[in-house]
Short mmCIF file of C-alpha atoms in Angstrom, two decimals:
data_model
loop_
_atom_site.label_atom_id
_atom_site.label_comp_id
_atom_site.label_asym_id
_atom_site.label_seq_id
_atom_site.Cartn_x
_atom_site.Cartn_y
_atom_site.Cartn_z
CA UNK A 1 -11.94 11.68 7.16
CA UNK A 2 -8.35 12.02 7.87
CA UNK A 3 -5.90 13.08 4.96
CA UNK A 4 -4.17 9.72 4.37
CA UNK A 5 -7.35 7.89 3.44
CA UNK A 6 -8.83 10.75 1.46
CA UNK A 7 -6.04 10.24 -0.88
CA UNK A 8 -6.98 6.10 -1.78
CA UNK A 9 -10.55 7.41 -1.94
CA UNK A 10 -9.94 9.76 -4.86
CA UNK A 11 -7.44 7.31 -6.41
CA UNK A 12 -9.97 4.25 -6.44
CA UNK A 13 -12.82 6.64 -7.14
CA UNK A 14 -10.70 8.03 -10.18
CA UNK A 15 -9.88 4.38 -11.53
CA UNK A 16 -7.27 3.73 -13.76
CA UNK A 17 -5.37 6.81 -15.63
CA UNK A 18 -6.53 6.90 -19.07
CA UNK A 19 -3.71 6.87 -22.02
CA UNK A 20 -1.97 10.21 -23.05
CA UNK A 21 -0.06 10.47 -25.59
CA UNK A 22 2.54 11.81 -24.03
CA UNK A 23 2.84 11.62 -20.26
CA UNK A 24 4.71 13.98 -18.43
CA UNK A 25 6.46 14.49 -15.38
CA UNK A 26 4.32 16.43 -12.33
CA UNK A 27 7.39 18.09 -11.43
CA UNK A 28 9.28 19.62 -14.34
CA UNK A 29 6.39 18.25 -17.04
CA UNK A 30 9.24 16.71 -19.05
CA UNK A 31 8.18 13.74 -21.24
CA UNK A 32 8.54 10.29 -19.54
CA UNK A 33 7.83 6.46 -20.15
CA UNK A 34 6.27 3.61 -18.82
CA UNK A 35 6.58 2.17 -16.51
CA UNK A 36 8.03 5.69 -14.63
CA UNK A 37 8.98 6.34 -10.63
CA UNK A 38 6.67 8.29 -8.12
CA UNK A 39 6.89 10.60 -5.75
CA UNK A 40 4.31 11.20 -2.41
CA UNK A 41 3.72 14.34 -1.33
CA UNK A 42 3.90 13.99 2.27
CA UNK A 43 1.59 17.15 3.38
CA UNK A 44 -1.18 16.26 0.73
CA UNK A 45 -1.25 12.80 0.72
CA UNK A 46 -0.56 13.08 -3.21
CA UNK A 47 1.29 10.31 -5.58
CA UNK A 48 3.45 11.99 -8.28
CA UNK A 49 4.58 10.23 -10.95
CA UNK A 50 8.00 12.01 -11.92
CA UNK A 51 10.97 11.58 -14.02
CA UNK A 52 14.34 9.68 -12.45
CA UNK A 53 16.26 12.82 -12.63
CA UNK A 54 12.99 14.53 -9.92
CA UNK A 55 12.92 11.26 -8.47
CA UNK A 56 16.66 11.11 -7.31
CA UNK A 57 16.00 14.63 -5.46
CA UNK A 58 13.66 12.68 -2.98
CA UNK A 59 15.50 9.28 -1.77
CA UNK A 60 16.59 10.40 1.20
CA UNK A 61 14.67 9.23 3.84
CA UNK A 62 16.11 11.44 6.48
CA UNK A 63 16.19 14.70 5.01
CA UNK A 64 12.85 15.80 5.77
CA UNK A 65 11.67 16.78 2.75
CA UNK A 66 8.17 17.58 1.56
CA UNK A 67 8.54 15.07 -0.76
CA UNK A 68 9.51 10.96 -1.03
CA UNK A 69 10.33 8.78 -3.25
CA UNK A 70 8.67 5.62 -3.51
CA UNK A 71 11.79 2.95 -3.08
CA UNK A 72 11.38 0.09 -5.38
CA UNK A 73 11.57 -2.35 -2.65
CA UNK A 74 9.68 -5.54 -2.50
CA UNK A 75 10.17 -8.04 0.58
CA UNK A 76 8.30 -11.45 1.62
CA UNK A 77 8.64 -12.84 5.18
CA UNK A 78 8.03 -16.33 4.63
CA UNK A 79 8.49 -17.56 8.25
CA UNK A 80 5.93 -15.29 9.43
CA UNK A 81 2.47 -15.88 10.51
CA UNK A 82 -0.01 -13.70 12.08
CA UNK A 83 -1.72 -16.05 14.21
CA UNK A 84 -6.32 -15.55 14.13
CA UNK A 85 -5.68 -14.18 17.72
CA UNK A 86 -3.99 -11.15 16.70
CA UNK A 87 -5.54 -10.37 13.49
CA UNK A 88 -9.12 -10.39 15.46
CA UNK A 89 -7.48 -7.92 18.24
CA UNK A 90 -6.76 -5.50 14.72
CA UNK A 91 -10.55 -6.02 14.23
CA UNK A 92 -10.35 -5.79 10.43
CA UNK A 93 -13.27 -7.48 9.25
CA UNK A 94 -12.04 -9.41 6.40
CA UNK A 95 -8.89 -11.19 5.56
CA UNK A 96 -6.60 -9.07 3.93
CA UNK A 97 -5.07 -5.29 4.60
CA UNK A 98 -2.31 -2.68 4.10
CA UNK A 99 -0.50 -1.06 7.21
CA UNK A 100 1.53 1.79 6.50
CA UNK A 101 3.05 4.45 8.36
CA UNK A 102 1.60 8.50 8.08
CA UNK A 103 4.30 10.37 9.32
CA UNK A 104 1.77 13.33 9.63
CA UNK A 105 -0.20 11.65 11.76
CA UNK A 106 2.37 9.80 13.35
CA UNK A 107 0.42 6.71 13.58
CA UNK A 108 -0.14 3.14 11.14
CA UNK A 109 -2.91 3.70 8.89
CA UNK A 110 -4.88 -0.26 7.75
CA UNK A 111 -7.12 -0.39 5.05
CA UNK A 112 -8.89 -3.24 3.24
CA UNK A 113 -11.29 -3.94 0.30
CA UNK A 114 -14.90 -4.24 0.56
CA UNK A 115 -17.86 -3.03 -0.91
CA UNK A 116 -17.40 0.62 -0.73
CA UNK A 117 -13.68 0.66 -2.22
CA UNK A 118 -10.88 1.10 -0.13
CA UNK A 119 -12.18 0.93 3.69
CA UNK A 120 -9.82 2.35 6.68
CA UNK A 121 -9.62 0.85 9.95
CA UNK A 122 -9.44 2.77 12.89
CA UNK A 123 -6.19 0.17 13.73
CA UNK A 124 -6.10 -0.23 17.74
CA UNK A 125 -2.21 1.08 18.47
CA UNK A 126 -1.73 -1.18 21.40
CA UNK A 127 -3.07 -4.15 18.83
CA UNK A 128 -1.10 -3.36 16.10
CA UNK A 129 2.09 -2.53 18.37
CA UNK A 130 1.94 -6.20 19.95
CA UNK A 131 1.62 -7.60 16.28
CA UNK A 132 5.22 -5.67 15.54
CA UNK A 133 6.53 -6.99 19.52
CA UNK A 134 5.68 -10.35 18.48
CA UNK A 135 6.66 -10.02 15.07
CA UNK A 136 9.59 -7.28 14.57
CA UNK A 137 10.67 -8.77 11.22
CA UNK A 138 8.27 -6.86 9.79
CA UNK A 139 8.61 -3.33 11.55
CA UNK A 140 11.13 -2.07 8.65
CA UNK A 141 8.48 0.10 6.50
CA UNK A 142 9.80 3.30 5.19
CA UNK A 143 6.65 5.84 6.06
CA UNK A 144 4.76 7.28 3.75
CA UNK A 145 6.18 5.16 0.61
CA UNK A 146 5.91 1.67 2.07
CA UNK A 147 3.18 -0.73 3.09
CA UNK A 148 2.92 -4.06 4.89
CA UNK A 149 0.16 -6.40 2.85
CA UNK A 150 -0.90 -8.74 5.54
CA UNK A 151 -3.10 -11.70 4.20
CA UNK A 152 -4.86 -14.01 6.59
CA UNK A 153 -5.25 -18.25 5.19
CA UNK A 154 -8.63 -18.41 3.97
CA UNK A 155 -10.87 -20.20 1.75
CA UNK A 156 -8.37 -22.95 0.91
CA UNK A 157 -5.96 -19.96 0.18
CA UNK A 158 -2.46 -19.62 1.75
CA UNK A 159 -1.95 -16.37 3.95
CA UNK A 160 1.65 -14.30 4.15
CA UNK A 161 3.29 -11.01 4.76
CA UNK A 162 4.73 -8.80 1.73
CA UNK A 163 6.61 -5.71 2.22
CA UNK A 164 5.56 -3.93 -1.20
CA UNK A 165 5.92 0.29 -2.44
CA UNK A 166 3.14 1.92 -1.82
CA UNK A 167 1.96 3.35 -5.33
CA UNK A 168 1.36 -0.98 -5.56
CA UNK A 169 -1.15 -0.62 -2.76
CA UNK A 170 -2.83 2.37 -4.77
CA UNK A 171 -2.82 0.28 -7.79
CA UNK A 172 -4.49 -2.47 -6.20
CA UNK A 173 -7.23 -0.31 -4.52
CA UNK A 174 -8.65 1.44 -7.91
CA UNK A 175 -8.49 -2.03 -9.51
CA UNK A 176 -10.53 -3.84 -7.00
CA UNK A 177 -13.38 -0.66 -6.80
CA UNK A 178 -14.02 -1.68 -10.56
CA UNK A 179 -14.15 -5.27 -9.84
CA UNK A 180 -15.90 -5.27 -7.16
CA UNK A 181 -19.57 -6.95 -7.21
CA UNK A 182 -21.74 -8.28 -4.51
CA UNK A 183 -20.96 -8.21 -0.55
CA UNK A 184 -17.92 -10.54 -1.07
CA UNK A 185 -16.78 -8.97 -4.29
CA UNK A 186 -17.78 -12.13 -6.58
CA UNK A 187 -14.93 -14.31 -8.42
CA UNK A 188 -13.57 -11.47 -10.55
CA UNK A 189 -12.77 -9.64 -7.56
CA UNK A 190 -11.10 -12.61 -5.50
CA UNK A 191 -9.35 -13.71 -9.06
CA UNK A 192 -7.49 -10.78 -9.32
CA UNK A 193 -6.49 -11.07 -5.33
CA UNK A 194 -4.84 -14.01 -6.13
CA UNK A 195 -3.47 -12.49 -9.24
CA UNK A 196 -1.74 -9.34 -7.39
CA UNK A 197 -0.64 -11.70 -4.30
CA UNK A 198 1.36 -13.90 -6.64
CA UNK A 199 2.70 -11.18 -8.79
CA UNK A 200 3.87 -9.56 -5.53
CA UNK A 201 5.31 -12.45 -4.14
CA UNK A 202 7.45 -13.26 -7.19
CA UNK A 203 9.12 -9.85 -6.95
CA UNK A 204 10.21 -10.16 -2.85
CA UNK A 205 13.20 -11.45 -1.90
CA UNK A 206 13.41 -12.34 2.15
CA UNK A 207 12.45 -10.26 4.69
CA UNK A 208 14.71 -8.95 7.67
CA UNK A 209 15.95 -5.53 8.51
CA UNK A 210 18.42 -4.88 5.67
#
């Protein structure tokens, strides 16, 4: 198992954080609030939740840093569809996925929900690199702290592309291990999809290379 997923497996296996009285920052364990900024530690795979004032050290994407900020950056590409073609060449087995970048492994990472929680894909490069050719709108991730939710039109449901942090893609992993039921995750499950896909969407402005 390769260090990015083993990270969503112990966050989805952990489920939500239960309530403290007073959290604290990871960092410099100074009191903070919610909701509060986090941090990935880019070696271990680990999402910090930090104070602004640790936060600021770590929003520069260039510096090379052991650490990264998680931007607050939220994009839709309404103009964009991934056609069945090229989502069956990804060979993801159901209709809906996060891609984001491991700089450690210098490669895309996909994983979806199904029965066993979070599920990685072992994402064909040449695949995934003729989605981006075909669609380079949406090659603008920041890696490590950035993923691309892809979902596929299904069910009577409309499909899109978000652009969302990636401690949102955490969040929605641990929620959907607990509501999970069944093979096809019964209506709770698919509720809440529909639930976090319009939340999302309400908070992305257009997509494009900023």
């Amino acid at each position: 198992m390769n260090p990015s997923f083993s990270v969503l497996r112990r966050l989805a296996a952990a489920g939500p954080p239960t309530d403290r009285a007073e959290p604290r920052c990871e960092m410099c364990a100074v009191p903070i609030s919610e909701p509060h900024t986090h941090v990935v530690n880019i070696e271990g795979r680990q999402l910090m939740c930090v104070c602004r004032g640790c936060y600021l050290l770590f929003t520069e994407p260039g510096a090379g840093l052991r650490y990264r900020a998680v931007p607050d950056r939220y994009l839709a590409f309404p103009g964009t569809v991934v056609g069945p073609a090229e989502w069956d060449g990804l060979e993801i087995p159901v209709g809906l996925a996060f891609f984001f970048r491991n700089s450690a492994l210098e490669r895309t990472v996909a994983f979806y929900p199904g029965p066993a929680g979070a599920t990685e894909s072992e994402l064909p490069l040449e695949s995934w690199q003729s989605v981006l050719q075909q669609h380079p709108e949406l090659d603008v991730l920041t890696d490590d702290v950035e993923a691309l939710l892809i979902r596929m039109p299904e069910r009577g449901t409309a499909g899109g592309c978000l652009l969302l942090p990636i401690d949102a893609c955490y969040e929605f992993v641990g929620r959907m291990r607990l509501l999970w039921k069944g093979f096809d995750g019964g209506s709770e499950a698919r509720r809440y999809v529909e639930e976090f896909f319009t939340t999302m969407s309400s908070r992305a402005r257009g997509g494009g290379r900023p």
